Coordinates of C-alpha atoms and ligand atoms in Angstrom, one line a residue:
M1 CA 8.8 -4.5 -8.4
D2 CA 10.4 -1.3 -9.6
S3 CA 8.4 1.8 -10.8
A4 CA 7.9 2.3 -14.9
A5 CA 11.3 3.8 -15.3
G6 CA 12.7 0.6 -14.5
D7 CA 9.8 -1.5 -15.6
E8 CA 10.3 -4.2 -18.5
R9 CA 6.7 -4.6 -18.7
P10 CA 4.5 -2.2 -21.3
K11 CA 2.9 1.0 -20.2
V12 CA -0.9 0.0 -19.6
T13 CA -3.5 1.5 -22.4
A14 CA -7.4 1.8 -22.5
P15 CA -7.5 -1.0 -25.0
M16 CA -5.2 -3.3 -23.4
V17 CA -7.9 -3.2 -19.9
R18 CA -10.7 -3.6 -22.3
A19 CA -9.0 -6.7 -23.5
R20 CA -9.0 -8.4 -20.5
K21 CA -12.4 -9.5 -20.4
G22 CA -12.0 -12.9 -19.4
G23 CA -8.2 -12.8 -18.6
P24 CA -6.5 -12.8 -14.6
P25 CA -8.1 -10.1 -12.6
L26 CA -7.9 -6.6 -13.3
I27 CA -6.3 -4.4 -10.1
M28 CA -7.1 -0.9 -10.1
A29 CA -6.1 1.5 -6.8
T30 CA -7.1 5.0 -6.2
A31 CA -4.0 7.8 -5.6
Y32 CA -3.8 11.1 -5.5
D33 CA -0.1 12.5 -5.4
Y34 CA 3.9 11.4 -6.2
P35 CA 4.3 9.2 -3.3
S36 CA 1.4 7.4 -3.2
A37 CA 1.1 7.0 -7.3
R38 CA 4.8 5.0 -6.8
I39 CA 3.8 3.2 -4.2
V40 CA 0.6 1.5 -6.2
D41 CA 3.0 1.6 -9.4
E42 CA 5.4 -0.4 -7.4
A43 CA 3.3 -3.4 -6.4
G44 CA 2.3 -4.0 -9.7
I45 CA -0.9 -2.6 -9.3
E46 CA -2.3 -2.0 -13.4
I47 CA -4.7 1.5 -13.3
I48 CA -4.2 4.1 -11.1
L49 CA -7.8 6.0 -10.7
V50 CA -7.4 9.4 -9.5
G51 CA -10.7 9.8 -7.5
D52 CA -12.8 11.9 -6.5
S53 CA -12.8 10.4 -3.1
V54 CA -10.0 12.7 -2.6
A55 CA -12.2 14.7 -0.9
N56 CA -13.0 12.0 1.9
V57 CA -9.5 10.7 2.1
V58 CA -7.3 13.3 1.6
H59 CA -9.4 16.7 2.3
G60 CA -11.6 15.6 5.3
H61 CA -15.1 16.3 3.3
A62 CA -18.4 14.1 4.0
T63 CA -18.5 14.0 0.5
T64 CA -17.0 13.6 -3.0
I65 CA -19.0 16.9 -4.5
K66 CA -16.7 18.9 -2.4
V67 CA -14.0 19.1 -5.1
G68 CA -14.0 21.0 -8.3
L69 CA -12.0 20.5 -11.4
D70 CA -9.0 23.0 -10.7
T71 CA -8.3 20.1 -7.5
M72 CA -8.9 17.5 -9.6
V73 CA -6.4 18.5 -12.6
L74 CA -3.6 19.3 -9.3
H75 CA -4.0 15.7 -7.8
T76 CA -4.1 14.5 -11.4
S77 CA -0.8 15.8 -12.5
A78 CA 0.6 15.0 -9.5
V79 CA -0.4 11.6 -10.0
A80 CA 1.3 11.8 -13.5
R81 CA 5.3 13.2 -12.8
A82 CA 5.7 9.1 -11.0
E83 CA 5.3 8.0 -14.7
P84 CA 3.6 5.3 -13.6
R85 CA 3.5 2.3 -15.9
A86 CA 0.0 1.5 -14.8
L87 CA -3.0 3.4 -16.6
I88 CA -3.7 7.0 -14.9
V89 CA -7.3 7.2 -15.4
G90 CA -8.6 10.7 -13.9
D91 CA -11.8 11.1 -12.5
M92 CA -14.4 13.9 -13.7
P93 CA -15.9 15.6 -10.3
W94 CA -19.5 16.5 -9.9
L95 CA -21.4 18.7 -12.5
T96 CA -18.3 18.6 -15.2
Y97 CA -20.1 16.7 -17.6
H98 CA -23.7 17.5 -16.4
L99 CA -24.3 20.7 -18.3
S100 CA -23.2 19.9 -22.3
T101 CA -21.3 18.1 -24.4
E102 CA -18.9 20.5 -25.0
S103 CA -18.3 21.9 -21.3
T104 CA -17.5 17.7 -20.8
I105 CA -15.4 17.4 -23.5
E106 CA -13.1 21.1 -22.6
N107 CA -13.6 19.1 -18.4
A108 CA -11.7 15.8 -19.5
G109 CA -9.1 18.2 -21.5
R110 CA -8.2 19.6 -18.7
L111 CA -7.5 16.3 -17.0
I112 CA -5.7 15.0 -19.7
R113 CA -3.9 18.0 -21.2
E114 CA -3.0 19.5 -17.7
G115 CA -3.6 16.5 -15.5
G116 CA -2.0 13.8 -17.8
A117 CA -4.8 11.3 -17.7
E118 CA -4.7 8.8 -20.1
A119 CA -8.4 7.9 -19.6
I120 CA -11.3 9.4 -17.6
K121 CA -14.2 7.8 -15.3
L122 CA -17.7 9.2 -14.6
E123 CA -20.2 8.0 -12.6
G124 CA -23.8 7.5 -14.1
G125 CA -25.8 5.2 -16.4
R126 CA -28.6 6.2 -18.7
K127 CA -28.3 9.8 -17.6
R128 CA -25.1 10.3 -18.8
L129 CA -25.3 8.1 -22.0
R130 CA -24.8 11.6 -24.3
M131 CA -21.3 12.8 -22.5
V132 CA -20.0 9.3 -22.7
K133 CA -20.8 9.1 -26.4
A134 CA -19.9 12.3 -27.1
L135 CA -16.2 11.7 -25.1
I136 CA -15.7 8.4 -26.9
E137 CA -16.4 10.3 -30.1
T138 CA -13.5 12.4 -29.2
E139 CA -11.1 9.8 -28.8
I140 CA -10.9 9.9 -24.9
P141 CA -11.3 6.6 -23.3
V142 CA -13.7 6.5 -20.9
M143 CA -14.6 4.0 -17.7
G144 CA -17.6 4.2 -16.6
H145 CA -19.3 4.1 -12.7
I146 CA -22.8 2.6 -11.7
G147 CA -24.7 1.3 -8.6
L148 CA -24.0 3.2 -5.1
T149 CA -22.3 6.2 -7.4
P150 CA -21.0 8.9 -4.9
Q151 CA -22.0 12.1 -6.3
S152 CA -25.7 11.1 -5.9
V153 CA -25.6 11.2 -2.6
H154 CA -28.4 13.6 -2.6
A155 CA -30.7 12.2 -5.2
M156 CA -29.7 8.3 -3.2
G157 CA -30.8 10.0 0.3
G158 CA -27.1 8.8 1.6
H159 CA -24.4 6.2 0.7
R160 CA -26.9 3.9 0.2
V161 CA -26.2 0.2 -1.6
Q162 CA -28.3 0.3 -4.9
G163 CA -30.2 -2.5 -6.8
K164 CA -31.7 -4.5 -4.4
L165 CA -35.5 -4.2 -5.4
V166 CA -36.1 -5.4 -8.8
D167 CA -36.7 -2.8 -11.1
D168 CA -33.5 -1.1 -9.4
A169 CA -31.6 -4.3 -10.3
R170 CA -33.1 -3.7 -13.8
G171 CA -32.2 -0.3 -14.1
L172 CA -28.7 -1.2 -13.3
I173 CA -28.7 -3.9 -15.5
K174 CA -29.5 -1.7 -18.4
D175 CA -27.6 1.0 -17.5
A176 CA -24.3 -1.4 -17.9
H177 CA -25.7 -2.2 -21.3
A178 CA -26.2 1.1 -22.5
L179 CA -22.5 2.1 -21.6
D180 CA -20.9 -1.2 -23.0
E181 CA -22.5 -0.4 -26.2
A182 CA -21.5 3.6 -26.2
G183 CA -18.0 2.0 -25.8
V184 CA -16.6 2.0 -22.3
F185 CA -13.6 0.5 -22.0
A186 CA -14.3 -0.9 -18.4
L187 CA -17.2 -0.4 -15.7
V188 CA -17.2 0.5 -12.2
L189 CA -19.8 -1.4 -10.1
E190 CA -19.9 0.0 -7.0
G191 CA -22.2 -1.0 -3.5
I192 CA -24.6 -3.6 -5.5
P193 CA -25.6 -7.0 -4.7
D194 CA -22.8 -9.8 -6.0
L195 CA -25.8 -11.0 -8.2
V196 CA -26.7 -8.2 -10.1
A197 CA -22.8 -7.8 -10.6
D198 CA -22.3 -10.8 -11.9
I199 CA -25.4 -10.3 -14.1
V200 CA -23.3 -7.1 -15.8
T201 CA -20.3 -8.9 -16.0
K202 CA -21.7 -12.1 -17.9
E203 CA -23.6 -9.8 -20.0
V204 CA -21.5 -7.0 -20.9
S205 CA -18.6 -7.1 -23.9
C206 CA -16.2 -4.6 -21.4
P207 CA -14.6 -5.6 -18.0
T208 CA -16.0 -4.8 -14.9
I209 CA -14.6 -3.7 -11.7
G210 CA -15.9 -4.2 -8.7
I211 CA -15.9 -2.3 -4.9
G212 CA -18.7 -3.6 -2.7
A213 CA -20.1 -5.8 -5.9
G214 CA -18.7 -9.1 -4.5
S215 CA -15.8 -11.2 -5.9
G216 CA -17.6 -12.2 -9.6
T217 CA -16.9 -9.2 -11.6
D218 CA -13.4 -9.1 -14.1
G219 CA -11.8 -6.7 -11.4
Q220 CA -11.6 -5.5 -8.0
V221 CA -10.7 -1.5 -6.9
L222 CA -10.2 0.3 -3.5
V223 CA -9.0 3.2 -2.1
F224 CA -5.6 3.7 -1.5
H225 CA -6.4 5.3 2.4
D226 CA -8.4 2.0 2.9
I227 CA -6.1 -0.4 1.8
L228 CA -3.2 1.3 3.9
G229 CA -5.5 1.8 7.3
L230 CA -5.2 5.7 6.4
A231 CA -8.8 6.2 6.5
Y232 CA -10.8 7.5 9.3
G233 CA -14.5 7.1 10.4
K234 CA -16.4 4.2 9.6
T235 CA -15.5 2.1 7.0
P236 CA -18.0 0.5 4.2
K237 CA -18.1 -3.3 4.7
F238 CA -16.5 -4.2 1.7
V239 CA -13.6 -2.6 2.7
R240 CA -10.1 -4.4 3.6
H241 CA -7.2 -2.9 5.7
F242 CA -4.3 -4.5 3.7
A243 CA -1.8 -2.4 6.2
D244 CA -1.9 -0.6 9.2
L245 CA 0.1 2.4 8.2
H246 CA -1.3 4.8 10.7
A247 CA 0.0 3.2 13.4
E248 CA 3.2 2.9 11.8
A249 CA 3.3 6.4 10.8
V250 CA 2.4 7.4 14.4
E251 CA 5.5 5.2 15.8
G252 CA 7.8 6.8 13.3
M253 CA 6.6 10.2 14.9
R254 CA 6.9 9.4 18.0
S255 CA 9.9 8.1 17.7
F256 CA 11.2 11.5 16.1
R257 CA 9.9 13.4 19.0
Q258 CA 11.7 11.2 21.3
A259 CA 15.1 10.9 20.0
V260 CA 14.9 15.1 19.7
E261 CA 13.8 15.1 23.6
N262 CA 16.5 12.7 24.5
G263 CA 19.1 14.5 22.7
S264 CA 19.9 11.5 20.2
F265 CA 18.3 13.4 16.9
P266 CA 20.6 14.7 15.3
N267 CA 24.0 12.5 15.8
D268 CA 27.2 13.2 14.4
D269 CA 26.4 11.9 10.9
E270 CA 23.5 13.6 10.6
T271 CA 25.5 17.3 11.1
Y272 CA 26.8 19.6 8.7
H273 CA 30.4 20.5 10.0
L274 CA 33.1 23.0 9.0
S275 CA 36.6 22.4 8.1
E276 CA 39.3 23.0 10.7
E277 CA 40.3 26.0 8.6
V278 CA 37.3 27.6 8.4
A279 CA 36.7 26.9 12.1
K280 CA 39.7 28.1 13.3
A281 CA 39.5 31.6 10.9
L282 CA 36.0 32.2 13.1
A283 CA 36.9 31.3 16.3
E284 CA 40.0 34.0 15.6
D285 CA 37.3 36.7 15.1
K286 CA 36.4 36.9 18.2
Ligands
LIG301 O1 -13.1 8.3 -6.2 C1 -13.1 7.0 -6.2 O2 -12.5 6.5 -5.6 C2 -13.8 6.1 -6.9 C3 -13.9 4.4 -6.4 C4 -14.3 4.0 -5.4 C5 -14.2 3.1 -7.5 O3 -14.7 7.0 -7.7

């Protein structure tokens, strides 16, 4: 499958995603730069999330709260330069949508104007409703994200599965309804029991996209480096590696090293040569 440039299929938009409720599963993957966006798009994945997980998998931080807006704009713009057919969703980093509706709109505007995002995602339910409504009123498509919201790491006391107790599960269901009624075009459900995800998916009108939320959601999302076996450290149980690019990459690097060491790289075809005439003239200079 080609990238967007040679692809006959239409560009994916937020309303198209919204209309997919009850249809074939929605598939989203993260990407953070030009090559990762090309890979995701050429694989036929319909939504690219420029996730703040870039903090973990690219920058090596322990939490996502380490990245700010400038970093997210930079990564989003690198993804947008791939001109993917996939919808580009820019993740709002921590503290960029908490202070006022004005600053929230301005910050989302930077992801869109400077970064090239076509929608934004933000974490939180009823606590963030005022900001979600202000963004939607400004005609910025919003993807919601509830459950194990990594930006709440300190408040949650770690990266913990949410909604396991009855009151917490009820709270999540209320959050989902509030976001749905506010008009989010899709809702990420992360790190929650499958039954809670199933209830939300059945009750809301927008599609749900799960990560660690079981198989009953309207779609699934995983992080690029997790899918391809490029992530380090302990991975959560919902992650499946569909390739082992780390091993392949190390093997490629080892082959490069060995080829230089044994003199087989570069060979004649990989070398620029002078014309005989210029070579002769230089030899005569000596
Ligand atoms: O930043 C991210 O990668 C995310 C996904 C895990 C949904 O928010």
